[in-house]
Structures are given as C-alpha cells and as structure tokens.
XYZ file of C-alpha atoms in Angstrom:
737
model
C 0.000 0.000 0.000
C 1.418 3.380 -0.968
C 1.762 6.236 1.500
C 0.900 9.441 -0.343
C 0.521 11.768 2.651
C 3.414 14.025 3.619
C 4.662 13.439 7.191
C 6.695 15.892 9.274
C 6.944 14.797 12.903
C 9.248 11.882 13.527
C 8.901 9.501 16.438
C 11.105 6.619 17.652
C 9.972 3.123 16.684
C 11.365 0.165 18.591
C 12.079 -3.077 16.722
C 12.790 -6.209 18.753
C 12.739 -9.842 17.723
C 13.596 -13.188 19.281
C 14.269 -16.611 17.835
C 16.322 -15.383 14.878
C 19.599 -16.733 16.285
C 19.993 -19.646 18.656
C 21.672 -19.509 22.045
C 24.484 -21.668 20.672
C 25.410 -18.758 18.418
C 25.932 -16.326 21.326
C 29.333 -14.736 21.063
C 29.566 -15.398 17.360
C 30.125 -12.405 15.138
C 29.122 -14.272 12.017
C 25.379 -13.582 11.948
C 23.340 -10.573 13.016
C 19.704 -9.518 12.780
C 18.499 -6.631 10.635
C 15.178 -4.965 9.868
C 14.193 -3.854 6.358
C 11.028 -2.111 5.194
C 9.156 0.327 2.982
C 10.594 3.553 4.421
C 13.861 5.217 3.527
C 15.015 4.712 7.101
C 14.595 0.949 6.676
C 16.228 0.787 3.248
C 13.173 0.663 0.939
C 13.297 -3.162 0.923
C 16.958 -3.291 -0.137
C 18.966 -5.841 1.893
C 22.075 -3.696 1.443
C 20.344 -0.811 3.241
C 18.758 -2.842 6.054
C 19.179 -1.554 9.635
C 21.370 -3.561 11.998
C 19.844 -4.419 15.388
C 21.791 -4.979 18.627
C 21.871 -8.221 20.561
C 20.591 -7.854 24.111
C 23.245 -9.382 26.340
C 23.462 -13.157 26.067
C 19.826 -13.606 25.057
C 18.554 -14.276 21.565
C 16.646 -10.957 21.538
C 17.782 -8.298 19.077
C 16.655 -4.687 19.410
C 16.934 -1.326 17.671
C 15.231 2.084 17.564
C 14.651 4.068 14.366
C 13.012 7.504 13.994
C 10.184 7.350 11.429
C 7.523 9.862 10.374
C 4.384 9.771 12.521
C 1.274 8.425 10.777
C 3.272 6.421 8.244
C 1.926 2.936 7.456
C 5.134 1.010 8.026
C 5.755 -2.408 6.477
C 8.844 -4.373 7.499
C 10.544 -7.767 7.819
C 13.332 -9.173 9.966
C 16.455 -10.546 8.303
C 19.353 -12.698 9.518
C 22.553 -11.898 7.653
C 26.326 -11.738 7.890
C 28.234 -8.516 7.442
C 31.009 -9.180 4.946
C 33.677 -6.679 5.960
C 36.526 -5.974 3.524
C 39.412 -8.399 4.019
C 41.639 -7.628 1.070
C 42.363 -4.510 -0.914
C 39.520 -3.794 -3.317
C 36.914 -5.652 -1.264
C 33.576 -3.971 -0.582
C 31.383 -4.274 2.486
C 28.439 -6.528 1.793
C 25.379 -8.086 3.441
C 25.011 -11.838 3.041
C 21.441 -12.931 3.774
C 21.176 -16.379 5.356
C 17.429 -16.313 6.147
C 14.555 -13.840 6.205
C 10.833 -13.609 6.849
C 8.953 -14.515 3.666
C 5.305 -14.361 4.700
C 3.465 -12.911 1.679
C 2.251 -9.949 3.734
C 4.988 -8.109 5.661
C 4.587 -6.964 9.242
C 2.665 -3.699 9.560
C 2.157 -0.885 12.039
C 0.968 2.713 11.888
C 3.726 4.882 13.321
C 2.651 6.877 16.371
C 4.156 8.135 19.604
C 2.549 5.309 21.554
C 2.729 2.505 18.971
C 3.495 -0.714 20.784
C 5.836 -2.972 18.860
C 6.250 -5.934 21.211
C 8.982 -8.557 20.952
C 8.284 -10.568 17.813
C 9.114 -14.200 17.085
C 11.247 -14.438 13.972
C 9.305 -15.703 10.943
C 6.081 -16.165 12.899
C 3.171 -13.770 12.464
C -0.274 -13.712 10.919
C -0.775 -17.304 12.155
C 1.894 -18.427 9.704
C 5.562 -19.312 9.911
C 7.500 -18.522 6.756
C 11.302 -18.318 6.608
C 13.235 -18.301 3.342
C 16.911 -18.600 2.470
C 19.141 -15.950 1.003
C 20.327 -15.703 -2.585
C 23.663 -14.911 -4.190
C 24.546 -11.218 -3.856
C 27.989 -10.458 -5.172
C 29.460 -13.788 -4.082
C 29.544 -17.234 -5.673
C 28.773 -20.698 -4.365
C 30.854 -23.780 -5.116
C 29.330 -27.282 -4.956
C 31.485 -30.414 -4.790
C 29.561 -33.686 -5.098
C 30.814 -37.205 -4.439
C 28.699 -40.014 -5.901
C 29.026 -43.246 -7.884
C 31.722 -44.494 -5.464
C 34.046 -41.527 -5.880
C 37.115 -42.844 -4.019
C 39.347 -44.929 -6.289
C 42.305 -46.388 -4.379
C 44.903 -48.328 -6.329
C 46.067 -50.954 -3.832
C 43.664 -53.772 -2.989
C 44.348 -53.252 0.726
C 43.281 -49.611 0.495
C 40.254 -50.470 -1.602
C 38.823 -52.548 1.240
C 39.083 -49.706 3.735
C 36.439 -47.102 4.500
C 37.310 -43.423 4.619
C 36.105 -40.254 6.264
C 36.417 -37.134 4.127
C 36.759 -33.542 5.235
C 37.059 -30.565 2.871
C 38.591 -27.244 3.937
C 38.663 -24.015 1.879
C 42.180 -22.730 1.252
C 43.293 -19.227 0.302
C 46.036 -19.369 -2.347
C 47.085 -15.783 -1.611
C 48.591 -16.914 1.681
C 50.600 -19.956 0.673
C 54.313 -19.749 1.285
C 56.138 -18.788 -1.870
C 58.731 -21.541 -1.338
C 56.148 -24.317 -0.972
C 53.947 -25.653 -3.712
C 50.404 -26.783 -3.074
C 51.337 -30.409 -3.599
C 54.870 -30.472 -2.202
C 55.046 -30.799 1.601
C 57.824 -31.338 4.096
C 58.411 -34.758 5.569
C 57.022 -33.770 8.965
C 53.828 -32.266 7.496
C 51.830 -35.470 7.476
C 48.496 -33.681 7.106
C 49.490 -32.079 3.812
C 48.784 -28.538 5.027
C 52.229 -26.945 4.772
C 52.249 -23.472 3.343
C 48.484 -23.007 3.087
C 45.971 -21.048 5.139
C 42.181 -21.270 5.469
C 40.100 -18.804 3.482
C 39.328 -15.638 5.462
C 36.149 -13.591 5.316
C 32.474 -14.247 6.067
C 32.496 -17.827 4.724
C 35.012 -19.797 6.782
C 33.202 -23.134 6.726
C 32.276 -25.784 4.189
C 28.823 -27.278 4.771
C 27.770 -30.825 3.956
C 24.658 -32.910 3.308
C 24.098 -36.585 2.423
C 21.223 -36.978 -0.037
C 21.161 -40.758 0.347
C 20.518 -40.492 4.096
C 17.025 -40.082 5.512
C 18.316 -38.157 8.502
C 21.238 -36.154 7.127
C 20.085 -34.481 3.918
C 19.985 -30.877 5.233
C 23.188 -28.824 5.022
C 25.187 -28.677 8.245
C 28.739 -28.018 9.419
C 31.308 -30.777 9.012
C 32.452 -32.820 11.986
C 36.064 -32.653 13.166
C 37.218 -35.662 11.163
C 34.826 -35.391 8.271
C 32.047 -37.537 6.836
C 32.164 -41.307 6.496
C 31.757 -42.098 2.802
C 29.743 -45.244 2.144
C 29.274 -47.091 -1.100
C 26.662 -45.374 -3.344
C 26.463 -42.303 -1.087
C 25.702 -38.911 -2.610
C 27.592 -36.381 -0.487
C 27.434 -32.677 -1.322
C 29.837 -30.040 0.005
C 29.146 -26.337 -0.480
C 31.197 -23.209 0.104
C 30.594 -19.529 -0.589
C 33.244 -17.069 -1.679
C 33.844 -13.548 -2.940
C 37.190 -14.647 -4.373
C 36.692 -17.766 -6.469
C 39.913 -17.177 -8.389
C 41.902 -17.699 -5.161
C 39.782 -20.451 -3.603
C 41.190 -23.978 -3.430
C 40.027 -26.957 -1.382
C 42.106 -29.294 0.729
C 40.537 -32.773 0.924
C 41.688 -34.847 3.912
C 41.164 -38.610 4.162
C 40.942 -40.470 7.485
C 40.719 -44.224 8.002
C 37.386 -45.126 9.574
C 37.660 -47.313 12.662
C 34.332 -49.106 12.895
C 35.358 -50.955 16.082
C 36.465 -47.899 18.053
C 34.907 -44.869 16.320
C 35.455 -42.658 19.388
C 39.234 -42.792 18.879
C 41.059 -40.318 16.686
C 41.088 -41.788 13.176
C 44.373 -42.433 11.415
C 45.321 -39.914 8.760
C 45.442 -41.541 5.308
C 46.202 -38.843 2.759
C 45.094 -35.645 1.074
C 44.179 -34.068 -2.240
C 43.871 -30.521 -3.555
C 41.156 -29.121 -5.778
C 42.581 -25.986 -7.392
C 40.820 -23.062 -9.102
C 42.098 -24.321 -12.455
C 40.136 -27.543 -11.849
C 36.921 -25.488 -11.586
C 37.563 -23.220 -14.541
C 34.729 -24.663 -16.656
C 32.222 -23.857 -13.849
C 30.550 -27.282 -14.027
C 31.757 -30.743 -14.880
C 33.707 -33.675 -13.470
C 37.356 -34.068 -12.448
C 39.650 -36.843 -11.231
C 41.934 -35.465 -8.498
C 45.079 -37.370 -7.405
C 45.182 -38.520 -3.775
C 48.581 -38.284 -2.058
C 49.411 -40.598 0.850
C 51.267 -39.767 4.063
C 54.505 -40.873 2.421
C 53.955 -38.299 -0.335
C 53.270 -40.855 -3.043
C 50.081 -41.148 -5.100
C 47.700 -43.751 -3.654
C 44.558 -43.179 -5.727
C 42.228 -40.577 -7.167
C 39.023 -38.825 -6.187
C 36.184 -38.370 -8.683
C 34.464 -35.031 -8.038
C 31.523 -33.354 -9.746
C 31.703 -29.587 -9.394
C 29.343 -26.684 -9.921
C 30.213 -23.010 -9.526
C 27.161 -20.764 -9.283
C 27.715 -17.088 -10.014
C 25.247 -14.359 -8.968
C 22.864 -13.005 -11.593
C 24.476 -9.808 -12.849
C 22.411 -6.706 -12.141
C 19.972 -8.482 -9.816
C 19.924 -7.165 -6.263
C 16.613 -8.609 -5.110
C 13.878 -6.800 -3.219
C 12.519 -8.020 0.101
C 9.091 -6.505 -0.425
C 7.524 -9.808 -1.448
C 8.717 -13.351 -2.090
C 6.883 -16.176 -3.848
C 9.921 -18.441 -3.834
C 8.368 -20.942 -1.430
C 4.776 -19.748 -1.491
C 1.846 -21.728 -2.805
C -1.803 -21.328 -1.867
C -3.838 -24.510 -2.165
C -7.143 -23.597 -3.745
C -10.566 -25.177 -3.767
C -9.468 -27.499 -6.572
C -6.148 -28.764 -7.971
C -4.851 -26.787 -10.913
C -4.920 -27.929 -14.544
C -1.679 -27.384 -16.451
C -1.705 -27.605 -20.236
C 1.265 -29.686 -21.400
C 3.066 -27.582 -24.036
C -0.231 -25.712 -24.297
C -2.747 -28.050 -25.929
C -0.294 -30.952 -25.769
C 2.048 -32.849 -28.064
C 0.350 -32.566 -31.431
C 1.578 -35.936 -32.683
C 1.167 -38.282 -29.705
C -2.338 -39.431 -30.631
C -4.060 -40.578 -33.789
C -5.496 -37.138 -34.402
C -3.895 -33.742 -34.654
C -4.115 -31.218 -31.830
C -5.907 -27.925 -32.410
C -2.578 -26.087 -32.491
C 1.049 -27.102 -32.746
C 2.692 -27.625 -29.357
C 4.760 -24.854 -27.747
C 3.266 -22.093 -29.902
C 1.527 -18.932 -28.752
C -1.725 -20.235 -30.251
C -1.452 -23.545 -28.394
C -0.767 -21.822 -25.072
C -3.648 -19.396 -25.535
C -6.066 -22.130 -26.628
C -5.217 -24.065 -23.468
C -6.012 -20.995 -21.391
C -9.288 -20.517 -23.223
C -10.264 -24.102 -22.377
C -9.622 -23.807 -18.665
C -5.864 -24.230 -18.188
C -4.733 -22.448 -15.035
C -1.082 -22.834 -16.022
C 0.605 -23.904 -19.236
C 3.861 -25.839 -19.295
C 6.410 -25.235 -22.052
C 10.087 -25.851 -22.761
C 12.774 -23.170 -23.057
C 16.313 -23.407 -24.433
C 18.738 -21.033 -26.185
C 19.297 -20.376 -29.869
C 22.711 -19.756 -31.373
C 22.363 -16.028 -30.704
C 21.566 -16.875 -27.054
C 17.907 -15.888 -27.217
C 15.500 -18.021 -25.145
C 13.153 -19.887 -27.500
C 10.208 -22.168 -26.779
C 10.825 -25.649 -28.197
C 11.024 -29.155 -26.739
C 13.614 -31.183 -28.664
C 17.297 -30.322 -28.628
C 17.586 -30.935 -32.378
C 15.670 -30.426 -35.598
C 15.909 -32.445 -38.819
C 16.555 -30.456 -41.971
C 15.234 -32.085 -45.140
C 17.322 -31.841 -48.305
C 16.769 -33.309 -51.764
C 19.253 -35.695 -53.343
C 19.223 -37.980 -56.315
C 19.077 -41.610 -55.315
C 21.627 -44.100 -56.518
C 20.779 -46.547 -59.255
C 20.264 -49.251 -56.622
C 17.733 -46.959 -54.902
C 15.776 -46.414 -58.095
C 17.379 -43.246 -59.351
C 14.613 -40.958 -58.069
C 14.970 -37.754 -56.068
C 14.815 -38.586 -52.380
C 14.495 -36.677 -49.120
C 17.476 -36.829 -46.801
C 17.365 -35.766 -43.161
C 20.178 -33.933 -41.391
C 19.987 -33.530 -37.610
C 21.035 -30.070 -36.404
C 21.065 -28.852 -32.777
C 18.710 -25.983 -32.013
C 21.677 -24.223 -30.389
C 23.420 -24.020 -33.782
C 20.647 -21.999 -35.462
C 19.753 -18.367 -34.851
C 16.196 -17.378 -33.968
C 15.683 -15.998 -37.462
C 16.714 -19.263 -39.106
C 14.662 -21.334 -36.670
C 11.551 -19.299 -37.393
C 12.058 -19.690 -41.142
C 11.831 -23.476 -40.867
C 8.639 -25.110 -42.126
C 7.970 -27.757 -39.510
C 6.647 -31.276 -40.077
C 6.932 -34.154 -37.653
C 9.258 -36.883 -38.819
C 6.919 -39.677 -37.641
C 4.135 -38.611 -39.946
C 4.867 -35.984 -42.539
C 1.311 -35.843 -43.874
C -1.474 -36.730 -41.486
C -0.256 -34.669 -38.563
C 0.720 -31.478 -40.349
C -1.360 -28.323 -40.367
C -1.219 -26.806 -43.828
C -1.248 -23.079 -44.508
C -4.931 -23.003 -45.507
C -5.960 -24.619 -42.224
C -3.862 -22.143 -40.259
C -5.332 -19.206 -42.191
C -8.830 -20.413 -41.400
C -8.069 -20.804 -37.714
C -6.447 -17.370 -37.622
C -9.602 -15.771 -39.057
C -11.800 -17.751 -36.688
C -9.828 -16.890 -33.567
C -8.779 -13.317 -34.382
C -5.099 -14.136 -33.864
C -2.069 -13.499 -36.036
C -0.308 -16.018 -38.258
C 2.798 -15.715 -36.049
C 0.886 -17.169 -33.105
C 0.712 -20.525 -34.909
C 4.380 -20.758 -35.854
C 6.997 -22.806 -33.973
C 9.999 -21.346 -32.168
C 8.381 -18.312 -30.521
C 10.825 -16.509 -28.268
C 10.233 -16.522 -24.540
C 9.767 -12.759 -24.753
C 6.983 -13.199 -27.351
C 5.214 -15.768 -25.214
C 5.392 -13.561 -22.123
C 3.772 -10.704 -24.038
C 1.259 -12.533 -26.248
C -0.273 -15.186 -23.996
C -3.221 -14.143 -21.838
C -1.856 -12.663 -18.591
C -4.199 -14.727 -16.395
C -2.566 -17.952 -17.567
C 0.318 -18.970 -15.305
C 3.558 -20.318 -16.784
C 5.404 -23.474 -15.787
C 8.690 -22.769 -17.564
C 10.678 -25.982 -18.036
C 14.319 -25.036 -18.522
C 15.936 -27.567 -20.874
C 19.570 -28.504 -20.345
C 20.966 -31.688 -21.964
C 21.698 -34.614 -19.636
C 23.373 -38.018 -19.846
C 21.431 -41.257 -20.155
C 22.380 -44.489 -18.464
C 24.655 -46.403 -20.787
C 26.636 -43.339 -21.843
C 24.398 -41.770 -24.495
C 23.622 -38.052 -24.139
C 20.523 -36.046 -24.985
C 22.812 -33.789 -27.003
C 26.351 -34.938 -27.657
C 27.891 -31.562 -28.513
C 29.475 -28.740 -26.555
C 26.665 -26.766 -24.903
C 26.349 -23.343 -23.292
C 28.119 -22.652 -20.015
C 25.423 -23.282 -17.416
C 25.622 -19.901 -15.626
C 25.331 -17.987 -18.891
C 22.493 -20.260 -20.003
C 20.410 -19.775 -16.848
C 21.186 -16.050 -16.655
C 19.848 -15.435 -20.184
C 16.530 -17.057 -19.307
C 16.191 -15.324 -15.938
C 17.028 -11.928 -17.415
C 14.348 -12.346 -20.073
C 11.744 -13.306 -17.469
C 12.601 -10.431 -15.143
C 12.445 -7.993 -18.060
C 9.134 -9.137 -19.566
C 7.084 -11.217 -17.111
C 5.324 -8.322 -15.393
C 2.905 -9.724 -12.815
C 2.408 -13.099 -14.446
C 2.430 -16.214 -12.247
C 5.587 -18.187 -13.037
C 7.061 -21.440 -11.744
C 10.395 -22.738 -13.057
C 11.143 -26.449 -13.413
C 13.867 -28.671 -14.837
C 14.960 -32.317 -14.923
C 18.543 -31.173 -14.352
C 19.085 -30.791 -10.577
C 21.974 -28.355 -11.028
C 19.802 -26.099 -13.172
C 17.157 -26.097 -10.431
C 19.802 -25.243 -7.829
C 21.056 -22.351 -9.959
C 17.551 -21.008 -10.596
C 16.967 -21.066 -6.845
C 20.269 -19.468 -5.818
C 20.288 -16.678 -8.380
C 16.985 -15.006 -7.423
C 14.424 -14.699 -4.628
C 11.258 -14.030 -6.614
C 10.020 -17.113 -8.490
C 9.529 -20.655 -7.153
C 11.456 -23.607 -8.599
C 10.387 -27.266 -8.887
C 12.442 -30.365 -9.685
C 11.111 -32.633 -12.428
C 11.556 -36.310 -11.625
C 11.959 -38.872 -14.382
C 11.372 -41.803 -12.036
C 12.184 -45.483 -12.438
C 9.335 -46.498 -14.717
C 9.527 -44.123 -17.668
C 9.211 -45.195 -21.280
C 12.419 -43.368 -22.261
C 15.986 -44.315 -21.291
C 16.743 -43.431 -17.684
C 18.951 -40.498 -16.791
C 22.354 -41.303 -15.365
C 21.791 -38.613 -12.733
C 20.262 -40.290 -9.616
C 19.058 -36.912 -8.362
C 16.608 -36.880 -11.294
C 15.876 -40.610 -11.405
C 15.252 -41.614 -7.783
C 12.006 -40.145 -6.354
C 13.288 -40.571 -2.783
C 16.498 -38.657 -3.498
C 14.514 -36.017 -5.410
C 12.309 -35.442 -2.368
C 15.342 -34.961 -0.129
C 17.036 -32.657 -2.647
C 13.928 -30.460 -2.966
C 13.763 -30.100 0.808
C 17.499 -29.532 1.153
C 17.606 -26.822 -1.530
C 14.333 -25.241 -0.330
C 12.633 -25.736 -3.690
C 8.872 -25.254 -3.906
C 8.336 -28.944 -4.651
C 8.394 -31.686 -7.281
C 6.842 -32.488 -10.653
C 6.554 -36.269 -10.245
C 6.135 -38.910 -12.923
C 2.643 -40.405 -12.732
C 3.712 -44.044 -13.234
C 5.964 -43.852 -10.173
C 3.016 -42.632 -8.120
C 0.788 -45.424 -9.419
C 3.356 -48.069 -8.442
C 4.569 -46.380 -5.226
C 1.740 -44.198 -3.839
C 3.591 -43.850 -0.540
C 5.817 -41.278 -2.288
C 2.983 -38.753 -1.972
C 2.973 -39.038 1.815
C 6.763 -38.844 1.918
C 6.767 -35.593 -0.081
C 3.864 -34.152 1.901
C 5.711 -34.838 5.174
C 8.302 -32.314 3.966
C 5.587 -29.793 2.988
C 6.457 -29.952 -0.707
C 4.098 -28.798 -3.452
C 3.337 -31.637 -5.876
C 2.675 -31.551 -9.622
C 2.216 -34.710 -11.704
C 3.141 -35.275 -15.345
C 2.906 -38.164 -17.796
C -0.868 -38.793 -17.730
C -3.238 -39.118 -20.687
C -6.527 -40.617 -19.518
C -9.142 -38.568 -17.679
C -9.516 -41.185 -14.950
C -5.769 -40.953 -14.200
C -6.015 -37.176 -13.916
C -8.930 -37.488 -11.503
C -7.133 -40.111 -9.400
C -4.040 -37.934 -9.031
C -6.151 -34.989 -7.938
C -7.900 -37.139 -5.354
C -4.517 -38.247 -4.019
C -3.761 -34.633 -3.127
C -1.654 -33.344 -6.008
C -1.668 -29.572 -6.313
C -1.636 -29.633 -10.123
C -1.650 -32.128 -12.985
C 0.117 -31.563 -16.324
C -1.624 -33.207 -19.281
C -2.409 -32.980 -23.012
C -5.692 -32.081 -24.731
C -7.073 -29.962 -21.922
C -10.086 -29.108 -24.099
C -11.127 -32.772 -24.104
C -10.842 -33.042 -20.323
C -12.651 -29.845 -19.400
C -15.064 -29.766 -22.345
C -15.318 -25.996 -21.935
C -17.106 -26.262 -18.579
C -14.172 -25.199 -16.379
C -12.569 -21.786 -16.523
C -9.132 -20.478 -15.612
C -9.203 -20.376 -11.815
C -7.340 -17.079 -11.480
C -9.729 -15.307 -13.827
C -12.693 -16.774 -11.927
C -11.258 -15.673 -8.584
C -10.608 -12.160 -9.817
C -14.072 -11.932 -11.310
C -15.632 -13.093 -8.039
C -13.491 -10.694 -6.033
C -14.497 -7.759 -8.208
C -18.122 -8.811 -8.015
C -17.915 -8.882 -4.214
C -16.211 -5.490 -3.975
C -18.793 -3.854 -6.197
C -21.599 -5.337 -4.116
C -19.870 -4.226 -0.943
C -19.895 -0.622 -2.093
C -23.454 -0.723 -3.394
C -22.370 -0.153 -6.986
C -23.396 -3.432 -8.637
C -26.920 -3.417 -10.099
C -28.784 -6.483 -11.321
C -25.881 -8.494 -12.602
C -26.482 -12.170 -13.241
C -23.968 -14.938 -12.675
C -24.493 -15.993 -16.272
C -23.392 -12.614 -17.586
C -20.256 -12.831 -15.480
C -19.443 -16.255 -16.936
C -20.036 -15.084 -20.481
C -17.753 -12.121 -19.888
C -15.039 -14.362 -18.495
C -15.228 -16.590 -21.569
C -14.768 -13.573 -23.817
C -11.751 -12.428 -21.868
C -9.555 -15.254 -23.132
C -8.049 -15.405 -26.650
C -10.505 -14.111 -29.185
C -11.921 -11.536 -26.767
C -10.622 -8.086 -26.022
C -9.479 -8.248 -22.444
C -5.877 -7.518 -23.284
C -3.622 -6.130 -25.949
C -2.076 -9.234 -27.541
C 0.909 -7.151 -28.496
C 1.808 -6.099 -24.972
C 0.169 -8.804 -22.876
C -1.288 -6.232 -20.485
C -4.953 -5.920 -19.715
C -6.153 -2.570 -21.107
C -9.829 -3.234 -21.653
C -12.212 -5.280 -19.527
C -14.697 -7.454 -21.311
C -16.759 -7.474 -18.166
C -18.612 -4.591 -19.737
C -21.991 -6.033 -18.880
C -20.807 -6.090 -15.253
C -19.090 -2.734 -14.991
C -20.815 -0.379 -17.446
C -23.594 0.435 -15.031
C -21.259 0.180 -12.052
C -18.835 2.699 -13.520
C -21.721 5.020 -14.287
C -22.498 5.122 -10.584
C -18.948 6.050 -9.624
C -18.000 9.689 -9.020
C -17.059 11.408 -12.296
C -17.210 8.078 -14.164
C -13.918 6.855 -12.683
C -12.984 3.180 -12.912
C -11.775 2.855 -9.343
C -13.665 2.364 -6.141
C -11.926 4.209 -3.346
C -14.487 3.786 -0.616
C -12.504 3.338 2.588
C -9.385 2.813 0.466
C -10.145 -0.863 -0.066
C -10.302 -1.287 -3.853
C -8.127 0.695 -6.205
C -8.562 -0.988 -9.590
C -11.652 -2.441 -11.215
C -10.074 -3.762 -14.472
C -9.357 -7.470 -14.478
C -5.562 -7.206 -14.532
C -5.530 -5.369 -11.212
C -2.306 -3.562 -10.468
C -2.897 -4.414 -6.824
C -2.183 -8.021 -7.646
C 1.234 -9.398 -6.920
C 3.411 -11.579 -9.086
C 1.229 -14.610 -8.462
C -2.074 -12.808 -8.175
C -3.586 -11.199 -5.127
C -1.121 -11.205 -2.291
C -3.482 -13.285 -0.201
C -4.435 -15.843 -2.795
C -1.513 -17.523 -4.557
C-alpha cells in the first residue's frame, strides 16, 4: 500500500525480535539480525540498506530504535545476515542474507508516539511461519559432489578400507612462496604446509548426504569429516567472494568401525585448485597423495560453480519463492499448451509450444501452461522441446535406390541456429509428414476464426513473445531444458553446450524484463539447473522434475533426477517449492505422496493421458496435474481459476460498495469466456490488460462512480476495477496464490 501523505513529525519506533539466532550462536560475530522495510530509514526493501539491530546481552533478543515519520503505514521484515567486511584490498562491504521472513504480507504498524511494537518471534506472524533462504549477492557458491563411489584407491588393501572425508577451503594468496600446493615437508603429514584457510564471512564448508534419511539438510562438518559409504551422494558447499583464489584441501581419514570414538588415522590428502573449476561445471579426477607423499589413488568429483545473476539485487518486499496457496481445486496445467500434437491418432488444435497452443489451453480452462525453453545460437531463449531439428534436403538416389529424387534428413542442434533461421523453418513431424501437419490453408482459417495473427501458430516463438502474447491470467510453468546423460553413456545432445551460468542467466534476465505480474514457476529435470535457478533469485519458485524409475524413455544417469526418494530430499534440502513427479511412479509407489507431503512440498504430476488418471491424481492430493488435450478433459465447462477468482473478487467489492446493479452470474461467466483469446481483455501485443470485457458487469457500475472513474476508493479498499488489477502481486492477489 502506498503512502501518499506528507509526514513531518518523527517519532522513535522500537524493533525487537527473538528466535532469529539460537543460544548456541551467542558470542559469534558471524550472523546478526536486521530490519528492512518500505521507508527510507529501513532501506526501501533493499537488503544492502537494512538496519542492523543490537543483541541484548546473552539472550537471543535483538533490538533497535529508528526515527520514522508519525502516521506512516510502516511495512517491514526481519532478516538474519552476515556482514562481509573488507578483508583484502579492493573488497567492498556486503550483506550476506542467510534467512529472512517470507510471509506474503509483511509486518505492519501505523507509526505513532505510543505505537506498541512488542517482541516478535522471527518468521512467525499472521498465524503463519515462513522463513526463506538468502540468494547470491555479489558472491559465488561452489558445490562439490561425491557419488558413484568416488574414491578410487589403487592398492587392494586400500580399496577394502572405509574413509572419512573432510574438505577445507584454502586461500592461495597466503601460501608460502617456497612451498607448492602439492609439495610438503616430511614432517607435514596432514598435507597442510604453506596453506591457510580462506578468510572472510564464509570460513566453513557445509555438507549434506542426499542418500541419508536423517542427514540431507546442510550442516557443518564434523572434526574428522564424513564417512563415505558405497553409493552415497555427499554434497559439500562453500561460498566465496574470491573464487579465483579459492582452493580446497581434501583430507582422508581411516574409519575405525570398532572404536569410532578414537582419533582416526590420517590416510592422505588431495587438492582441488581453481584451475580444476575453470569450466564452472563438470567432473574431475583429483590425485590422492598418501602420508609418504606418493600417489595412492584418485578422487572423482563433480563440481558446480554458481555465479550471482548480474544486475539483480533482489527486493525483500515480497517473495513467492516458497509460497503456494492450495485452492478449492487442484490446478490444470496444459502440457506444451494443448499438448504434443503428434502423440495421438489425431492432430491437436494447435502445434505444441506455440503462442496459439498456449492461448487455446487458457481458453479451455488451463490455469497454467507448461512449455520448454532453451537457447538459440544467438543466445535468445526460444520455446521448443527437442534439442535438435531435422533439416530435409533433396538428393538424387543411386541406381540401386531407383534413381529418383529422395528426401534426406540432417539432424542439427537448435543451439546451432539463430532465432531468425529457426523461425524460417517449415515444420513437419518426422513420424508422420502428412497426417499430422497443419497446412497453410488450415492455419489461415483458424487465424480468421480466432482473431489471432499467423505468427501465433508458428513454432519457435521466443520466450519474450510468449510472455507478451499469452493471456496474462494464464500462469507459466517454464521448463528449462539442459541436456543430460542417459544411463549407458548416451547423451541427450552430444555436442558442446552453453556454459550453465550464462544459459540460466539469459533465461532469468528475459523473465525479469518481460514477465510483469504473471504467475511463473520454473522447473527442470537437471538438478543443477534447479539449484542455480533457486540461488540466483528470490522471486520465483522452482520445482524439480523427476523422471522416475518407470519411464518409457531411457533413464537419466543422474540419480538426483531418477530416484524419487532422493529427489524429495534434494527439494527439501535446496528449499525448492516442490516436485513435478512422474505419474507411473506414483501409481506403483503411492507412498511417495505421503513422503513428499511430510516435507511440505508442493506436488505436480506429469505423464498422464486418460481422464480417470487425472482425476485419481487430484484425489490423491496433487496440487496440479500436467496433461495434453485440456479441451477434451474440461469440455469448456471449467474456466481459468485465477480469472474466476478475480471476477468473483471484483463482483464482491462492487456489491460491498453498493455499486453493482442487477448483474447475473451468467453474464459474469459469459464475460469471463470472452476475456480469453478471441476476446478483447488484453492487448495481444503487450500482454497487459487494457480493456475489460466485463462490460456487462461494470458499465452500469462505472456510471455510478464519481465522475465516471474506474476505481472504487471507498474506505481505500479497492483501487482498480479492471481485471488485470495492479494491486495483484506476481502470483495474483497477495493473499491468494
């Protein structure tokens, strides 16, 4: 809510909060509590300008007093963060958010001389408890993952032993000039000669074990590291402002299963250097050096370096990152719009992943539409599912082939063609070049019938086009496509692909520039892509797509995408919104639903075709189901839930203010139908609602408003009558996502 009144008198406001830091953290200078809000004194929602509170003795209560204008409607949140003081020349002071209050509505109070702001409980107000994690702000995060039996010892004796692993960050700027990273003196049996731990706000490496039911949340390492078991997936993470100087010392200790309380015997060490992480993501084999300074084996490490999104600071005004409101019915999500146009005996109304297909799904009741996004050669996000296209060329057959002119197919990656060249392609599906193709005359007829443009029916729309030209009430489930490896060694795309940070940044930048207030959920089969989408921003929720064990396609090599149990733990560990689960896994193992629900994860389902399967999944408690041919399921009887809610809300507000006159429910429904593609609720060019087709609702109502205005300001409760209300947040009304 905006404060338009001018305030002069300033009065002290006391902020005090408990429960933000535990008693075990008393005496630590690492984390402090801040307050941020909608006034200049509280930083205008910028974490960099948040006000530092003071710890009260040895308690966990933090307190501060700020002078703010009397009468101001103050909105604020409490934040736990570390102050990153400059350590080296050229460093800047920064605020590193570790957790913050993410309730959709911030705390509120009207500033007055006697306003009573009692001690608050961190994250708990409005009968809700919502605490979110921070995001990358000027620093990077490094992930080191051990899986697929990562320790490879050479001697049979060593192969039979079990090892504990501890990883320590090392600052290369402080190594002794006369000592190399690998060379150590004879008496330095721990391999640490000449190196020093990394200084600054991130002294520790945290660890989680995704294969353990009780240890899959990040925590500090124990003194002698983590026992590595066969088939474990162990993830280490570290944050840094100085990735170019960050190395990791890996220490190996022999595990004593008979007397685990004794100090374990030191077995060897390895170093992971910045040059090993230069490609930002990949896999490396690192030599392990024994206590006698000879090689004894190698360590297989997967690494991921996540950079911050350039130019993104992040506002703390509102966060939908972990927010989902369960409505009166599960949501319907149109798979690639109206669905894969070739997966049944008949053609779909519109080609998949086109503007027309997405809009038609919305018109037939889709609450969200799911579509696939990847990059073209000129690094523009385009909407298309497959990683390759087949280009048809003509060639003369050999005499043995009959001597006729024949078609020949050449497979070309989408990434090797610019947007212009992609959009010039005339698309036919290779499985059926005739029966499943929409010819130009059919498209022209549909364009005239639906009042759309010919471009809406063409493949390879850009993400920017889709954000502008699809009805703004239709939410987007944006599946970010990044090629993965299959079991057996084959890859989805066996060519050099985009660097993962650059790839994700291009897509995020496009969404932040063009999404407006549209509801958006990101998803991906690639766990690292999901992690990056989550770490780089604090606005949109992210879901992990699970392939499961029972898919029709070859299984992914990545267990974090294949195993539903591991996927559940990863989603909880990374604080993702939830999972998009494969329907066949649920049918065979329904207990997975309860497992996910126990961790408060939002659940989507994909991979269903029959109406009875859709209904069963909804009855099991899924929040949304992704499926093809949404027009056949809904038969036009069900409308987009967000449009219906907004219509009902407007109807109620008009009645509340005595403005609505003799409006029937039927007229409201007819108006809502007209507001989707083919109607005039929005400018298709800009994707913003300029004209309400609820004319039969509002014409008389507007006539009763003072001076014919289109807002109802009675008691300051409703500010916009048009359907695309500016009062709505990213995911709709701030109380109703």
